[in-house]
RNA sequence: GUCCUAGUAGCUCAGUUGGAUAGAGCAACAGCCUUCUAAGCUGUGGGUCGGGGGUUCGAAUCCCUCCUGGGACGCCA
């Protein structure tokens, strides 16, 4: 049975009318012959029958990719099996090599030094893989493991009235990537922005605003003006300590619902959100819920009450604490001696509210690692309160950003505002485009996509726990392992596909699989050269990379993967001419290019980058 | 002081549920655009995996210890 559809399914938004016709590759597939393509899984199941008491899942976990091609394509180290089977590793490998029944995807298997090295039957492997990628298209690499489950991701969470600087970027882009990855794995995701909109600093701001500020100035300069007022307050307060009391009084009024204080405070929030929204728009980040800490003010009392009931609360030097000695942690202060709540209390209240509202299976907090202890403490408090879902709270910490090794401090003014960084990145991209591709349409839009992509990608390209030392030179470098490099490679693939012309029929089949419609079939065996094979193996790894990224809450796994894929594709692009006269070879290579284009586009979107088709 | 975390090429980093010869990029140098986008590709040089012990068939990966950087440790978040 033949199934036909147009691919790629998505007609690019930016493409002009005539462009979209070029995208109409007519792809003919045999749908019934595309089981999910997972080499490790298939091999594990195949091997499981040969070994007593070892199931396929264990085997799949043991399988690995050998460091070089002479050692095969997938291999099974038999050392761990030797204990259970009471045989020498090389014996096990040899027996497996000899006795293994034939499998369509396996060319041969060799025993080497305790490893069973499996060489793939590349024609079959390539055919199946390409079929799967072209069939699943923008869902290639996705999964349904999360179906019916909900994940709440708390990320970004900037402070009101403070500039959004590059330190806030990490939480935003990591959280956004995790949200997309979990969604891709079938989870229902709720993105939450937990604004820092409460605390004594708002008393200071109100005080400063009334003394030296004006509505016009704030309207005009936004957060810049609020920052100026905040800094001025601190300067003045050094000379006149009475200002601190005034600020405390204003915060007290704000807490009591004083009309004037509340109105000014709301104004600060509006101003700030307006600026944040501009940044979020640029970054392509959206939230399902934006609430400040203030929202949970009236919900902390219930937390305290429950702690009392459970006899967890203890008075100490006037403050109320929960002892955590049994868990090797210092006590968590839940109430100050003046009776007001702290962030432990508010975070706990927020978690309970979210559990009631979203009934999450997991709630993830993306913050820098300075808050490690804080989260461990209140997670434990939630558990002690009797909420068994306390163990489903996850802190995802990341490293800190500094400037040339010096810590950023808003009040000292040594911060890089994200706005400035993005603007410079976009500007530089535009310059490069003017120099290399001046006749391109929609230059501004592409510059935005690539400039912003460069910034996001560089934040996601290394392990999130690593500290980052910011330098302009590095931030604006677009060569090598960067976002622009991956996007450029993607655009290259798009360009070849475009040049191939519309209406070309790409039929994916085996060498002998004559198509019922009489279409020329893509001959997978023409992709058996080393360079093409490397690309195919790389493509096959995408699904497990996405899974790993999810399990480890580590978007950089996807970023690194995209670099690897781009590298192997660029080698292919360089070594193998695609638009050749030989129709069969041309179709085969185009099928590879289309597979790369799909996979790269999926990966880029997962980490929050856009996928321009021309750069 | 206690606890957490990081330390891999000159620089930035991959690689850590223990596996085969530790890999990329940047920078440096040498090549490749009359051919599908040179933001690209190829090659060269570059390593006591912080030091020292240990565990074992095997350690960058696990354990102990020391050194260095970062962080947290009761009324900020």
Short mmCIF file of N, CA and C in Angstrom, two decimals, chain A residues 74-169:
data_model
loop_
_atom_site.label_atom_id
_atom_site.label_comp_id
_atom_site.label_asym_id
_atom_site.label_seq_id
_atom_site.Cartn_x
_atom_site.Cartn_y
_atom_site.Cartn_z
N UNK A 74 28.07 -0.81 16.06
CA UNK A 74 27.54 -0.91 17.41
C UNK A 74 28.30 -2.05 18.07
N UNK A 75 28.57 -1.94 19.35
CA UNK A 75 29.27 -3.05 19.97
C UNK A 75 28.75 -3.35 21.37
N UNK A 76 28.97 -4.59 21.75
CA UNK A 76 28.53 -5.04 23.07
C UNK A 76 29.75 -5.46 23.87
N UNK A 77 30.11 -4.67 24.90
CA UNK A 77 31.19 -5.11 25.78
C UNK A 77 30.66 -6.23 26.68
N UNK A 78 31.35 -7.35 26.70
CA UNK A 78 30.79 -8.52 27.40
C UNK A 78 31.33 -8.70 28.82
N UNK A 79 32.09 -7.71 29.28
CA UNK A 79 32.74 -7.85 30.59
C UNK A 79 31.74 -7.97 31.73
N UNK A 80 30.72 -7.15 31.66
CA UNK A 80 29.76 -7.17 32.76
C UNK A 80 28.93 -8.44 32.75
N UNK A 81 28.77 -9.01 31.56
CA UNK A 81 27.98 -10.24 31.46
C UNK A 81 28.74 -11.44 32.00
N UNK A 82 30.05 -11.31 32.05
CA UNK A 82 30.86 -12.49 32.35
C UNK A 82 30.62 -13.04 33.75
N UNK A 83 30.33 -12.15 34.69
CA UNK A 83 30.05 -12.62 36.05
C UNK A 83 28.79 -13.46 36.08
N UNK A 84 27.74 -12.89 35.52
CA UNK A 84 26.45 -13.57 35.58
C UNK A 84 26.46 -14.88 34.78
N UNK A 85 27.15 -14.87 33.67
CA UNK A 85 27.15 -16.06 32.82
C UNK A 85 28.30 -17.01 33.18
N UNK A 86 29.16 -16.55 34.07
CA UNK A 86 30.33 -17.33 34.50
C UNK A 86 31.15 -17.83 33.32
N UNK A 87 31.44 -16.89 32.48
CA UNK A 87 32.29 -17.20 31.32
C UNK A 87 33.19 -16.01 31.03
N UNK A 88 34.30 -16.29 30.42
CA UNK A 88 35.20 -15.19 30.06
C UNK A 88 34.54 -14.31 29.01
N UNK A 89 34.78 -12.99 29.11
CA UNK A 89 34.15 -12.04 28.17
C UNK A 89 34.40 -12.41 26.71
N UNK A 90 35.64 -12.78 26.39
CA UNK A 90 35.91 -13.07 24.98
C UNK A 90 35.19 -14.32 24.51
N UNK A 91 34.96 -15.29 25.44
CA UNK A 91 34.18 -16.49 25.11
C UNK A 91 32.75 -16.10 24.74
N UNK A 92 32.17 -15.25 25.58
CA UNK A 92 30.79 -14.82 25.32
C UNK A 92 30.70 -14.14 23.96
N UNK A 93 31.63 -13.23 23.73
CA UNK A 93 31.62 -12.50 22.46
C UNK A 93 31.78 -13.44 21.28
N UNK A 94 32.69 -14.40 21.43
CA UNK A 94 32.91 -15.35 20.33
C UNK A 94 31.67 -16.18 20.05
N UNK A 95 31.06 -16.67 21.12
CA UNK A 95 29.85 -17.48 20.94
C UNK A 95 28.75 -16.67 20.27
N UNK A 96 28.59 -15.44 20.73
CA UNK A 96 27.57 -14.60 20.12
C UNK A 96 27.86 -14.38 18.64
N UNK A 97 29.12 -14.14 18.33
CA UNK A 97 29.50 -13.89 16.95
C UNK A 97 29.20 -15.09 16.07
N UNK A 98 29.45 -16.27 16.62
CA UNK A 98 29.23 -17.49 15.83
C UNK A 98 27.76 -17.84 15.69
N UNK A 99 27.07 -17.77 16.84
CA UNK A 99 25.71 -18.30 16.85
C UNK A 99 24.62 -17.32 16.44
N UNK A 100 25.01 -16.06 16.34
CA UNK A 100 23.96 -15.08 16.11
C UNK A 100 23.22 -15.33 14.80
N UNK A 101 21.90 -15.46 14.89
CA UNK A 101 21.11 -15.69 13.68
C UNK A 101 21.16 -14.44 12.80
N UNK A 102 20.88 -14.61 11.55
CA UNK A 102 20.98 -13.46 10.67
C UNK A 102 19.86 -12.45 10.95
N UNK A 103 20.17 -11.24 10.67
CA UNK A 103 19.22 -10.15 10.91
C UNK A 103 19.37 -9.19 9.74
N UNK A 104 18.27 -8.67 9.24
CA UNK A 104 18.36 -7.82 8.04
C UNK A 104 19.27 -6.61 8.21
N UNK A 105 19.46 -6.16 9.43
CA UNK A 105 20.25 -4.95 9.61
C UNK A 105 21.73 -5.25 9.91
N UNK A 106 22.03 -6.55 10.06
CA UNK A 106 23.38 -6.90 10.46
C UNK A 106 24.15 -7.55 9.33
N UNK A 107 25.29 -6.95 9.00
CA UNK A 107 26.15 -7.50 7.97
C UNK A 107 26.99 -8.63 8.54
N UNK A 108 27.68 -8.34 9.64
CA UNK A 108 28.49 -9.35 10.30
C UNK A 108 28.76 -8.93 11.73
N UNK A 109 29.23 -9.90 12.51
CA UNK A 109 29.59 -9.60 13.89
C UNK A 109 30.91 -10.28 14.20
N UNK A 110 31.79 -9.54 14.86
CA UNK A 110 33.11 -10.09 15.19
C UNK A 110 33.37 -9.98 16.67
N UNK A 111 34.08 -10.96 17.20
CA UNK A 111 34.49 -10.90 18.60
C UNK A 111 35.91 -10.37 18.66
N UNK A 112 36.09 -9.26 19.38
CA UNK A 112 37.42 -8.69 19.52
C UNK A 112 37.65 -8.28 20.98
N UNK A 113 38.60 -8.95 21.63
CA UNK A 113 38.98 -8.57 23.00
C UNK A 113 37.80 -8.42 23.95
N UNK A 114 36.86 -9.32 23.87
CA UNK A 114 35.73 -9.23 24.79
C UNK A 114 34.61 -8.33 24.35
N UNK A 115 34.75 -7.79 23.17
CA UNK A 115 33.67 -7.00 22.59
C UNK A 115 33.03 -7.79 21.47
N UNK A 116 31.74 -7.66 21.33
CA UNK A 116 31.08 -8.17 20.14
C UNK A 116 30.85 -6.96 19.25
N UNK A 117 31.61 -6.89 18.17
CA UNK A 117 31.49 -5.75 17.27
C UNK A 117 30.54 -6.07 16.12
N UNK A 118 29.51 -5.28 16.03
CA UNK A 118 28.48 -5.53 15.03
C UNK A 118 28.61 -4.52 13.89
N UNK A 119 28.69 -5.04 12.69
CA UNK A 119 28.74 -4.19 11.50
C UNK A 119 27.36 -4.17 10.86
N UNK A 120 26.87 -2.99 10.57
CA UNK A 120 25.52 -2.89 10.04
C UNK A 120 25.48 -3.17 8.53
N UNK A 121 24.36 -3.68 8.11
CA UNK A 121 24.05 -3.84 6.70
C UNK A 121 23.55 -2.46 6.26
N UNK A 122 24.45 -1.69 5.66
CA UNK A 122 24.15 -0.28 5.50
C UNK A 122 23.00 0.04 4.55
N UNK A 123 22.84 -0.77 3.57
CA UNK A 123 21.75 -0.48 2.65
C UNK A 123 20.40 -0.56 3.36
N UNK A 124 20.23 -1.63 4.11
CA UNK A 124 18.96 -1.80 4.84
C UNK A 124 18.81 -0.72 5.92
N UNK A 125 19.91 -0.49 6.62
CA UNK A 125 19.91 0.52 7.69
C UNK A 125 19.53 1.88 7.13
N UNK A 126 20.19 2.28 6.06
CA UNK A 126 19.93 3.58 5.45
C UNK A 126 18.49 3.69 4.96
N UNK A 127 18.03 2.62 4.31
CA UNK A 127 16.68 2.64 3.77
C UNK A 127 15.66 2.84 4.88
N UNK A 128 15.80 2.07 5.94
CA UNK A 128 14.84 2.18 7.05
C UNK A 128 14.89 3.53 7.72
N UNK A 129 16.11 3.99 7.93
CA UNK A 129 16.27 5.26 8.64
C UNK A 129 15.69 6.43 7.84
N UNK A 130 16.06 6.50 6.58
CA UNK A 130 15.56 7.59 5.75
C UNK A 130 14.03 7.54 5.69
N UNK A 131 13.52 6.34 5.55
CA UNK A 131 12.06 6.20 5.53
C UNK A 131 11.44 6.76 6.80
N UNK A 132 12.05 6.39 7.91
CA UNK A 132 11.45 6.85 9.17
C UNK A 132 11.52 8.36 9.30
N UNK A 133 12.66 8.92 8.97
CA UNK A 133 12.81 10.37 9.13
C UNK A 133 11.84 11.12 8.21
N UNK A 134 11.75 10.68 6.96
CA UNK A 134 10.87 11.38 6.02
C UNK A 134 9.40 11.18 6.38
N UNK A 135 9.11 10.05 6.98
CA UNK A 135 7.72 9.78 7.35
C UNK A 135 7.32 10.59 8.58
N UNK A 136 8.18 10.58 9.58
CA UNK A 136 7.80 11.25 10.82
C UNK A 136 8.07 12.75 10.74
N UNK A 137 9.00 13.14 9.85
CA UNK A 137 9.28 14.55 9.58
C UNK A 137 9.44 15.38 10.85
N UNK A 138 8.57 16.36 11.04
CA UNK A 138 8.80 17.26 12.18
C UNK A 138 8.47 16.60 13.52
N UNK A 139 8.24 15.32 13.52
CA UNK A 139 8.10 14.59 14.78
C UNK A 139 9.24 13.58 14.97
N UNK A 140 10.19 13.58 14.02
CA UNK A 140 11.30 12.63 14.16
C UNK A 140 12.06 12.91 15.45
N UNK A 141 12.23 11.88 16.26
CA UNK A 141 12.92 12.04 17.53
C UNK A 141 11.97 12.27 18.69
N UNK A 142 10.68 12.46 18.40
CA UNK A 142 9.71 12.69 19.47
C UNK A 142 9.28 11.36 20.06
N UNK A 143 8.50 11.44 21.10
CA UNK A 143 8.06 10.22 21.76
C UNK A 143 6.75 10.47 22.48
N UNK A 144 6.16 9.41 22.97
CA UNK A 144 4.90 9.57 23.68
C UNK A 144 5.03 9.15 25.14
N UNK A 145 6.27 9.02 25.61
CA UNK A 145 6.45 8.54 27.00
C UNK A 145 5.77 9.44 28.02
N UNK A 146 5.62 10.72 27.67
CA UNK A 146 5.07 11.64 28.66
C UNK A 146 3.57 11.82 28.57
N UNK A 147 2.92 11.08 27.70
CA UNK A 147 1.50 11.29 27.49
C UNK A 147 0.71 11.15 28.79
N UNK A 148 -0.15 12.13 29.02
CA UNK A 148 -0.97 12.10 30.22
C UNK A 148 -0.28 12.65 31.45
N UNK A 149 0.96 13.05 31.30
CA UNK A 149 1.67 13.61 32.46
C UNK A 149 1.93 15.10 32.26
N UNK A 150 2.00 15.78 33.39
CA UNK A 150 2.18 17.23 33.34
C UNK A 150 3.47 17.64 34.04
N UNK A 151 4.18 18.56 33.40
CA UNK A 151 5.41 19.08 33.98
C UNK A 151 5.27 20.59 34.11
N UNK A 152 5.57 21.10 35.28
CA UNK A 152 5.61 22.54 35.46
C UNK A 152 7.08 22.96 35.44
N UNK A 153 7.39 23.97 34.64
CA UNK A 153 8.75 24.47 34.61
C UNK A 153 8.75 25.92 35.08
N UNK A 154 9.45 26.17 36.17
CA UNK A 154 9.58 27.51 36.73
C UNK A 154 10.90 28.07 36.23
N UNK A 155 10.83 29.07 35.36
CA UNK A 155 12.08 29.59 34.80
C UNK A 155 12.02 31.07 34.49
N UNK A 156 13.18 31.61 34.20
CA UNK A 156 13.38 33.04 33.92
C UNK A 156 13.28 33.86 35.20
N UNK A 157 12.06 34.07 35.68
CA UNK A 157 11.82 34.70 36.98
C UNK A 157 12.72 35.88 37.33
N UNK A 158 12.67 36.94 36.53
CA UNK A 158 13.51 38.11 36.82
C UNK A 158 12.90 38.96 37.94
N UNK A 159 13.70 39.89 38.43
CA UNK A 159 13.22 40.81 39.45
C UNK A 159 12.66 42.07 38.81
N UNK A 160 11.51 42.47 39.32
CA UNK A 160 10.87 43.70 38.87
C UNK A 160 11.78 44.90 39.17
N UNK A 161 11.77 45.85 38.28
CA UNK A 161 12.51 47.10 38.45
C UNK A 161 14.01 46.96 38.32
N UNK A 162 14.48 45.80 37.89
CA UNK A 162 15.91 45.63 37.63
C UNK A 162 16.10 45.28 36.16
N UNK A 163 17.18 45.74 35.57
CA UNK A 163 17.40 45.44 34.16
C UNK A 163 17.56 43.93 33.94
N UNK A 164 17.07 43.48 32.79
CA UNK A 164 17.19 42.08 32.42
C UNK A 164 18.59 41.91 31.81
N UNK A 165 19.50 41.33 32.59
CA UNK A 165 20.86 41.23 32.06
C UNK A 165 21.21 39.79 31.69
N UNK A 166 22.45 39.61 31.23
CA UNK A 166 22.80 38.30 30.70
C UNK A 166 22.82 37.21 31.77
N UNK A 167 22.81 37.60 33.04
CA UNK A 167 22.71 36.61 34.10
C UNK A 167 21.34 35.94 34.12
N UNK A 168 20.31 36.69 33.68
CA UNK A 168 18.95 36.12 33.67
C UNK A 168 18.69 35.27 32.44
N UNK A 169 19.62 35.41 31.49
CA UNK A 169 19.39 34.73 30.22
C UNK A 169 19.40 33.21 30.40
#
